XYZ file of C-alpha atoms in Angstrom:
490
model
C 85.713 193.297 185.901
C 88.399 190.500 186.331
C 90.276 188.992 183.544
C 88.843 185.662 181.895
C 90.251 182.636 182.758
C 90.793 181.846 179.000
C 91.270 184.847 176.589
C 92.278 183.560 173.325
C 92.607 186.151 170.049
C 93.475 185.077 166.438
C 94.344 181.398 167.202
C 95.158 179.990 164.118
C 96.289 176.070 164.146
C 97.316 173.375 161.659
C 97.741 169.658 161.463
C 98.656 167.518 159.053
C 99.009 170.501 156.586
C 95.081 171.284 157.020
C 93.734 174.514 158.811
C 91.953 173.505 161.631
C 91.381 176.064 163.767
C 91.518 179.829 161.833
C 91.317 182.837 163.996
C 89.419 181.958 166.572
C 88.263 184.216 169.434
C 86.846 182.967 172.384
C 86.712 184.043 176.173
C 85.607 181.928 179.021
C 84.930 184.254 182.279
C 85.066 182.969 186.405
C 82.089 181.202 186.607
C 81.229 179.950 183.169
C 81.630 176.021 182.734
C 81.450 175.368 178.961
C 80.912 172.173 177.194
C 82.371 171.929 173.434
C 80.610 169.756 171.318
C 80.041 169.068 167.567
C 81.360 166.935 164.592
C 84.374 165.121 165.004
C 87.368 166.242 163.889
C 86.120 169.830 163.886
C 88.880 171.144 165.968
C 87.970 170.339 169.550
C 90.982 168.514 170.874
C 93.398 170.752 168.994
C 91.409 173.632 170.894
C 92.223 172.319 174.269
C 95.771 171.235 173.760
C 96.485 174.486 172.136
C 95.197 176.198 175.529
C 97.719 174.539 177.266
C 100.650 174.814 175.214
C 100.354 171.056 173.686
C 99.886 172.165 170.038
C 102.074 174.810 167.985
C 99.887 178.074 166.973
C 99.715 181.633 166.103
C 97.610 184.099 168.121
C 97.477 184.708 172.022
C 96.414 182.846 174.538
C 96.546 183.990 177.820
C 95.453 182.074 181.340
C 94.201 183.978 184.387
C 94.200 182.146 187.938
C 92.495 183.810 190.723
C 95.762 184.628 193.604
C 93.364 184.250 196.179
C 92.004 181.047 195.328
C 93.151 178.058 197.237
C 93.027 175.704 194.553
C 96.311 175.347 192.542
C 97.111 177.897 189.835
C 96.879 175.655 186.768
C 95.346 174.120 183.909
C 95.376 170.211 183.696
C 94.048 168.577 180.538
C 93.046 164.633 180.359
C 93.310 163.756 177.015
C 90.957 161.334 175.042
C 93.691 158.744 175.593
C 96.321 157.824 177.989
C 99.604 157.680 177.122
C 101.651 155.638 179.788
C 104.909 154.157 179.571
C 106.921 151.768 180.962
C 109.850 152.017 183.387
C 112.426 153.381 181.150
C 110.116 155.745 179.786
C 109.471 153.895 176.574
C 106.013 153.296 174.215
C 107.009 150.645 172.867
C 104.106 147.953 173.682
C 102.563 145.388 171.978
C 98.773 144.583 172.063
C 99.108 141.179 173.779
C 101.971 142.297 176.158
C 98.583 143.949 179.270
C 98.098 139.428 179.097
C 101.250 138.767 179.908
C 102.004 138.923 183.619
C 105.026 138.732 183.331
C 106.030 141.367 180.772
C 103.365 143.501 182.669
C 105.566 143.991 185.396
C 107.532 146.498 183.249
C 105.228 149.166 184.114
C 104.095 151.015 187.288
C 100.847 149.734 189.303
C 98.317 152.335 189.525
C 99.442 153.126 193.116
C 102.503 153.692 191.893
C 101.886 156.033 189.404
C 99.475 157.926 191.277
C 102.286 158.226 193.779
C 104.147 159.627 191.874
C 102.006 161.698 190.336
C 100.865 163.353 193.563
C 104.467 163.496 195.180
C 105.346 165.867 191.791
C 102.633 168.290 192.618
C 102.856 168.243 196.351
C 99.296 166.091 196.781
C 98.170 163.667 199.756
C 97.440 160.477 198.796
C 94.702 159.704 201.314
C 92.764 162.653 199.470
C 92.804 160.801 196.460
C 91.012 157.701 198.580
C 86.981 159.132 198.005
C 87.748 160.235 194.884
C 89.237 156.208 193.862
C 86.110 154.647 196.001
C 83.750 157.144 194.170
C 84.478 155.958 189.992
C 84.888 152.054 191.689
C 88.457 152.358 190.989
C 89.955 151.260 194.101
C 90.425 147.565 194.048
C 93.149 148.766 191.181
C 95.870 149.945 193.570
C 98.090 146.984 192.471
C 97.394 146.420 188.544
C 99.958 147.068 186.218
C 98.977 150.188 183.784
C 99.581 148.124 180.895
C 96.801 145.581 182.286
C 94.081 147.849 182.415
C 91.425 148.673 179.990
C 89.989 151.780 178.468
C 87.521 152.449 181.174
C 90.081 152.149 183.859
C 92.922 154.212 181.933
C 89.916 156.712 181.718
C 89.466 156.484 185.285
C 93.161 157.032 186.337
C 93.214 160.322 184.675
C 90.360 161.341 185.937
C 91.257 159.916 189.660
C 94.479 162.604 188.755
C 92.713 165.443 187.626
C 90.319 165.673 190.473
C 92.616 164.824 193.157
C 94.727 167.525 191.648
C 91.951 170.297 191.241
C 93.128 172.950 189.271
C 91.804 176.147 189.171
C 90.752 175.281 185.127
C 90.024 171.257 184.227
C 89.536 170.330 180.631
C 88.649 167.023 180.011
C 88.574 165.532 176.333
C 85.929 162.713 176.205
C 85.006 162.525 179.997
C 82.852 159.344 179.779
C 85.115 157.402 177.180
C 84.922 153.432 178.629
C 82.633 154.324 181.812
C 79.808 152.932 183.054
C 76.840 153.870 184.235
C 76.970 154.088 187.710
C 81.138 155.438 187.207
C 79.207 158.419 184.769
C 77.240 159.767 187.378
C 79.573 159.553 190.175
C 81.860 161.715 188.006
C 79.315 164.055 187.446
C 78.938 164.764 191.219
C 82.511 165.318 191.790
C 82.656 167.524 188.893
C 80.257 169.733 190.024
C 81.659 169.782 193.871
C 84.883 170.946 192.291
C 82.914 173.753 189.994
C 81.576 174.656 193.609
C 84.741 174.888 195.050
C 86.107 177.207 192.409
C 87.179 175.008 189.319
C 86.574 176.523 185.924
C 85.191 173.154 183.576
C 85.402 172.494 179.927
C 84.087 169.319 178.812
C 84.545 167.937 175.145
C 81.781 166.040 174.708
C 78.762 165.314 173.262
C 77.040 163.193 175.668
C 73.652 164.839 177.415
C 74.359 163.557 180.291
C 76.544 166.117 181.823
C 76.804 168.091 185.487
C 73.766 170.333 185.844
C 76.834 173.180 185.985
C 77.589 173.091 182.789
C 76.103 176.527 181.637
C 77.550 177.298 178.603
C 77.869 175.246 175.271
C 79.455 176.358 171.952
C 80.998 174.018 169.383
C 83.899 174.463 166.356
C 82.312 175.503 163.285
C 85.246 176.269 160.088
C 87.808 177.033 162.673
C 86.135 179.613 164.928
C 83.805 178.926 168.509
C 79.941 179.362 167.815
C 78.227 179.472 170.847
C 74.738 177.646 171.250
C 72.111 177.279 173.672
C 72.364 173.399 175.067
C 74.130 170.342 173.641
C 70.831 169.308 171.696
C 72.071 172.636 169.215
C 75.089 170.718 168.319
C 75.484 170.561 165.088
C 75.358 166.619 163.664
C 76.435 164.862 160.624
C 74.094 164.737 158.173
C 71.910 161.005 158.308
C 74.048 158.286 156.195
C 72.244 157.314 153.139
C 72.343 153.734 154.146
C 74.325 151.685 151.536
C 73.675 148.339 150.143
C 76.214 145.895 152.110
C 79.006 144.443 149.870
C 78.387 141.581 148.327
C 81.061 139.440 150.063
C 79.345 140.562 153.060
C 75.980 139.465 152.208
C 77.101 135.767 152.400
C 77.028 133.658 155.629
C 80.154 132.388 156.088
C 81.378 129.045 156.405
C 81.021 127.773 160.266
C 83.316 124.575 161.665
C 81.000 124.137 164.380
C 76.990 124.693 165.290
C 78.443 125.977 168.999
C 80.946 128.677 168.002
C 82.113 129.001 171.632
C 82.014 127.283 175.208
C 83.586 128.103 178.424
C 83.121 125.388 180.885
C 84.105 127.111 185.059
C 86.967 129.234 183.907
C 89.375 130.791 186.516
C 91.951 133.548 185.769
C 93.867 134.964 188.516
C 97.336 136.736 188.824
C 98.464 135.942 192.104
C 95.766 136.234 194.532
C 93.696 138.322 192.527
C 90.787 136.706 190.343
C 89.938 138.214 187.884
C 87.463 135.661 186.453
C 85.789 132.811 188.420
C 84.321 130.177 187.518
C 82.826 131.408 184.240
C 80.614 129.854 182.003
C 79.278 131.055 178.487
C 77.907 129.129 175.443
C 77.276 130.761 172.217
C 75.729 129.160 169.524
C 76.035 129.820 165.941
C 74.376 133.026 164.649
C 73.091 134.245 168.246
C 74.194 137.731 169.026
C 75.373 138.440 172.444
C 75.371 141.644 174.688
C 78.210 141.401 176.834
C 78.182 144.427 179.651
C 79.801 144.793 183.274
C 80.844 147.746 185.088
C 84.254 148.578 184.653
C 87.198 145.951 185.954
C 84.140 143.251 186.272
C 86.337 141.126 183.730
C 84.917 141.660 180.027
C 88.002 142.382 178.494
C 90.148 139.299 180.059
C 87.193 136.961 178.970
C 87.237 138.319 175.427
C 91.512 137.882 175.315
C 90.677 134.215 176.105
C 88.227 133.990 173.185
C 90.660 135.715 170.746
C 93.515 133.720 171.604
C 95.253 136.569 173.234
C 95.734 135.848 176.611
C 98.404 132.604 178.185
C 95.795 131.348 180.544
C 93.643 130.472 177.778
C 95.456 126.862 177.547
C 94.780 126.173 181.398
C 91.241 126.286 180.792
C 88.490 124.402 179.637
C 87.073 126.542 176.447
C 86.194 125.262 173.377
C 85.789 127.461 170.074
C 84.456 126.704 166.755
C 84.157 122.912 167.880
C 87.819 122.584 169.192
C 88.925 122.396 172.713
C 91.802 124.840 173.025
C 95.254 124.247 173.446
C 94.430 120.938 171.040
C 96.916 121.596 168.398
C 94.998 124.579 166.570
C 97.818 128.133 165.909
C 96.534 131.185 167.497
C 96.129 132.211 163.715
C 94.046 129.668 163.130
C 91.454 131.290 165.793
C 92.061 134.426 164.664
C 91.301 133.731 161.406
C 87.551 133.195 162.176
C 87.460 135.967 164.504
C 87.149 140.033 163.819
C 88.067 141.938 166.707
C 87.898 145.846 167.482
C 88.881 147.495 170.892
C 89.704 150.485 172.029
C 92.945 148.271 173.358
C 93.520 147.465 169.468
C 93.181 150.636 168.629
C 95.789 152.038 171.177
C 98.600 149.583 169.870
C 98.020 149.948 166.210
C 100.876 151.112 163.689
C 101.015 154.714 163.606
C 102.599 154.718 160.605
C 99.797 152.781 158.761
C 97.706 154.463 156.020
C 93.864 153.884 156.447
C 94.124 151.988 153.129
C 97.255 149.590 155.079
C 95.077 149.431 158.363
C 91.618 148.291 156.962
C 93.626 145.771 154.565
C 95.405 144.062 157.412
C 92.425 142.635 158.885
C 92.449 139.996 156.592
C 95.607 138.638 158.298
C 95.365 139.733 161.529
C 98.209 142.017 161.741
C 98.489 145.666 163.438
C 99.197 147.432 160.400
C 102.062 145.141 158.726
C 100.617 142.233 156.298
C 102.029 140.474 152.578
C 100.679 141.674 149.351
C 96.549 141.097 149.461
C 95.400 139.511 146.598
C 93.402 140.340 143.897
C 90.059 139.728 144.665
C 91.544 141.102 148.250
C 91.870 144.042 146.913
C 88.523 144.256 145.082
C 86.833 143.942 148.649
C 89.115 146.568 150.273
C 87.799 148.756 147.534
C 84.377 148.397 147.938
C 84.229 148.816 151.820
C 86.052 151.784 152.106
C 83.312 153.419 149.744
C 80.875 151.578 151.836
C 81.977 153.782 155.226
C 83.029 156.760 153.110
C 86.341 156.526 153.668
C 88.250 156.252 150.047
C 89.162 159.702 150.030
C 91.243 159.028 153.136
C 92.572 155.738 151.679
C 96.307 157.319 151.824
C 96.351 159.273 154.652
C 98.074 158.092 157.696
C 95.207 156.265 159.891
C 96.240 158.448 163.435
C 96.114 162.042 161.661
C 92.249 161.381 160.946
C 89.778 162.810 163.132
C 88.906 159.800 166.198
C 85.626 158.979 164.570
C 86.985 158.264 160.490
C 90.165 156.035 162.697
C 87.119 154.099 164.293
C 85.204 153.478 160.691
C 88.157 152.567 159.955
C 89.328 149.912 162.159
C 86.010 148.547 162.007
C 85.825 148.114 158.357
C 89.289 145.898 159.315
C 86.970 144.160 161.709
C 84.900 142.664 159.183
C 87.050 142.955 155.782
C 87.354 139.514 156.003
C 83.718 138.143 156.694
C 84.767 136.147 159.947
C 82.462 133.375 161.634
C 82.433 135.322 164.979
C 82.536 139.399 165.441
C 83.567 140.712 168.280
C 82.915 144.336 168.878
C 84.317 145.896 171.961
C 82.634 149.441 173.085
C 82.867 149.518 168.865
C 81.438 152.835 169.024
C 83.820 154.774 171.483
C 84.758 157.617 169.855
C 81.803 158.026 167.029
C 79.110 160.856 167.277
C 75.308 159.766 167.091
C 75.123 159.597 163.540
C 78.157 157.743 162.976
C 77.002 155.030 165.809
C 73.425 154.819 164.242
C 75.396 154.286 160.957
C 77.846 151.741 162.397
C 74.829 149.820 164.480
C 72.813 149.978 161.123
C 75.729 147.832 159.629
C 76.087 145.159 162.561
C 71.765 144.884 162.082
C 72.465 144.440 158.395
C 75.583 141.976 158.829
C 73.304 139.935 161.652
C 70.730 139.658 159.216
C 73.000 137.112 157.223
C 74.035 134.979 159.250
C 76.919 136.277 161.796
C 77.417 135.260 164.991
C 78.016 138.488 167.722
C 79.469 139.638 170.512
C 79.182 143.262 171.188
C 80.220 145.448 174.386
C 78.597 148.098 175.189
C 77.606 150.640 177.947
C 75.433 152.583 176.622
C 71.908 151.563 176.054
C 70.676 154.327 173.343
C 74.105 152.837 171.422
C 73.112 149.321 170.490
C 72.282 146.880 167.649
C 68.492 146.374 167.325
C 69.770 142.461 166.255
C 71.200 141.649 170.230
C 69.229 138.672 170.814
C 70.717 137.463 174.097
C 72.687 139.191 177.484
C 75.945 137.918 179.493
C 76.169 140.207 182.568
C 79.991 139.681 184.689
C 80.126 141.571 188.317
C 83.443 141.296 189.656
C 84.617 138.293 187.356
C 81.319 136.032 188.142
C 78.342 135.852 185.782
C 75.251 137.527 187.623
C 72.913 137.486 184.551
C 72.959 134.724 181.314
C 69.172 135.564 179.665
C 67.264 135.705 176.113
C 66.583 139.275 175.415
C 62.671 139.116 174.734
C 62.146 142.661 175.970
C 64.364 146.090 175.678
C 67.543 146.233 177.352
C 67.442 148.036 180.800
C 71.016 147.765 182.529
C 72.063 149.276 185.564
């Protein structure tokens, strides 16, 4: 019998002074393909960058490539996140800096990068061509990394990982940011790569996954239990559904019956357009659906809304009743305005607590704000009980499990009862019954009076409240409609 490709024995592996993985066993054999689901923050990530020597731990683990394989001898993990940097090899970004063109240009294009990535490991780049054209990735080539948007950073990694095709792939999150069409076109190359010898491990717990898949297991207290199919995952319990906060029960104050109006807006860089001619009226309390396949120009039309993006004072748009670039602050927008992102959520101050995270929503900040008030304070307290989260109230924001930083971030979306929420792919990250929770919220927050606007791919993962739908295909509005039936987008 040949050795496994992954024979781990008495991993034991801590983070943030917790146990989170406790002598674990597990084996994965040529031929398996094994899909690790379960609750979040069980242990899965930790899992796979222990496996390839990301994460310090006791135990063995030991890797077995096949010599006569011809398919590289390696493991190559994409991570739930990417973690560029610029051109001195530096972090250091700032959340509006992927708007700026100008300060963009201090990271690589995508070309570039994949360049370089594929001249370090000996790769072609013209075999990396189907696999760009297949995930819709390929009108990229040119934009800056700091420019693109959770999908797309999604994409690049994956665009690396099967160009690469080691002889074992984990992927953390596979269909983080994608769309539909992007989803299954993934799953096809994932299984052609199974086929051509690839050993798969997907951390996931989507259903839609490659027919290969043939084993599942999840983390239960530190050790791998194996199950028959992702519907034996084990799920949060359902959320006793708490009565809103009282400050959040109140409609607030509006300065305008429209709450937003673009009138033929055009953003380009260069030659490229990234929205043309776009126009979008939302009146006050409507909720809005806003989808698009990835790079179709959602998030550039939402950094115009939120006062993020430079090109938003060459333009005719008009919010809460005031044309912009008419004397109004940027903080004056964003004081009527909650935002989450997965972009947010990148930049955001590692070194802030959750109680310092959810707090600085009410002035806008990334984790750095004055002393909240009083009655601040009472609010704070009461929605952190609201989304469970006061017994993490000190802890550093970034050492919680993904799905407690996203609760988190979007109690800061609406800590401060804005006129307009703005939810971008709010629910990246969450398991089922934290999304059901979460969507539960935004129906019970619509019911008094908010106005919407919520981004999402996923169809089973929305609001019952969505009353109407702005479609964008390659910057250009191909659908504007009143949602009188259920939501069918290809």
């Amino acid at each position: 019998m040949t050795n496994p490709v992954v024979h781990i024995a008495n991993l034991t592996l801590q983070y943030a002074g917790q146990s989170i993985l406790s002598a674990l066993d597990w084996r994965v054999q040529r031929g398996e393909h094994w899909v690790i689901g379960g609750k979040s923050g069980s242990g899965k990530s930790s899992l796979a960058k222990a496996i390839l020597g990301q994460e310090k731990y006791t135990g063995n683990i030991q890797l077995s490539f096949d010599p006569n394989s011809t398919l590289p001898p390696l493991a190559h993990y994409v991570s739930s996140w990417y973690r560029f940097t610029n051109l001195e090899g530096d972090r250091n970004f700032y959340y509006q800096q992927r708007y700026n063109k100008h300060q963009g240009n201090d990271t690589l294009t995508v070309y570039a990068d994949l360049m370089h990535f594929g001249q370090k490991r000996g790769l072609q780049m013209q075999d990396a061509e189907p696999i760009l054209e297949a995930l819709g990735f390929e009108n990229c080539r040119n934009t800056q990394l700091i420019e693109l948007s959770s999908g797309e950073h999604k994409k690049l990694q994956l665009v690396q990982a099967l160009w690469l095709k080691p002889q074992l792939l984990i992927i953390d999150e596979p269909y983080t940011g994608l769309d539909k069409n992007s989803r299954a076109q993934l799953n096809a190359i994932l299984t052609q790569i199974a086929n051509q010898g690839t050993t798969l491990i997907l951390i996931t717990n989507d259903n839609n996954i490659p027919s290969i898949m043939n084993r599942f297991a999840e983390i239960i207290d530190g050790a791998v239990r194996e199950v028959d199919s992702t519907a034996d995952f084990t799920k949060d319990q359902v959320r006793v559904q708490k009565t809103l906060p009282y400050f959040l029960q109140q409609a607030p104050t509006v300065d305008a019956d429209t709450m937003l109006e673009l009138k033929d807006v055009i953003v380009r860089y260069g030659e490229k357009v990234v929205l043309n001619k776009v126009s979008w009226t939302v009146k006050k309390g409507e909720k809005w659906l806003l989808q698009g396949h990835n790079g179709s120009g959602k998030s550039t039309l939402l950094s115009l809304l939120n006062g993020d993006h430079p090109q938003a004072y060459a333009s005719d748009i008009w919010l809460f009743g005031n044309k912009r670039g008419s004397g109004e602050s940027i903080w004056e927008i964003k004081e009527k305005i909650g935002i989450i992102s997965p972009e947010l959520h990148w930049y955001f101050d590692t070194n802030a607590t959750v109680w310092h995270a959810v707090a600085s929503g009410f002035y806008d900040s990334i984790g750095w704000f004055l002393d909240v008030k009083y009655e601040e304070k009472k609010q704070l307290e009461q929605l952190l009980d609201f989304f469970d989260l006061l017994p993490d109230k000190n802890k550093l924001l970034h050492t919680l499990p993904l799905g407690k930083q996203r609760l988190a971030l979007l109690a800061r979306t609406i800590i401060k009862n804005p006129q307009l929420l703005i939810l971008d792919e709010p629910c990246q990250g969450l398991d089922a019954a934290q999304t059901a929770h979460f969507n539960a919220v935004v129906d019970d927050l619509s019911a008094h009076g908010k106005t919407l606007i919520y981004v999402g791919h996923y169809e089973t993962q929305l609001p019952n409240s969505l009353s109407h739908r702005l479609v964008l295909e390659k910057g250009e509005v191909i659908l504007s409609e009143s949602l009188l039936e259920s939501i069918a987008y290809n």
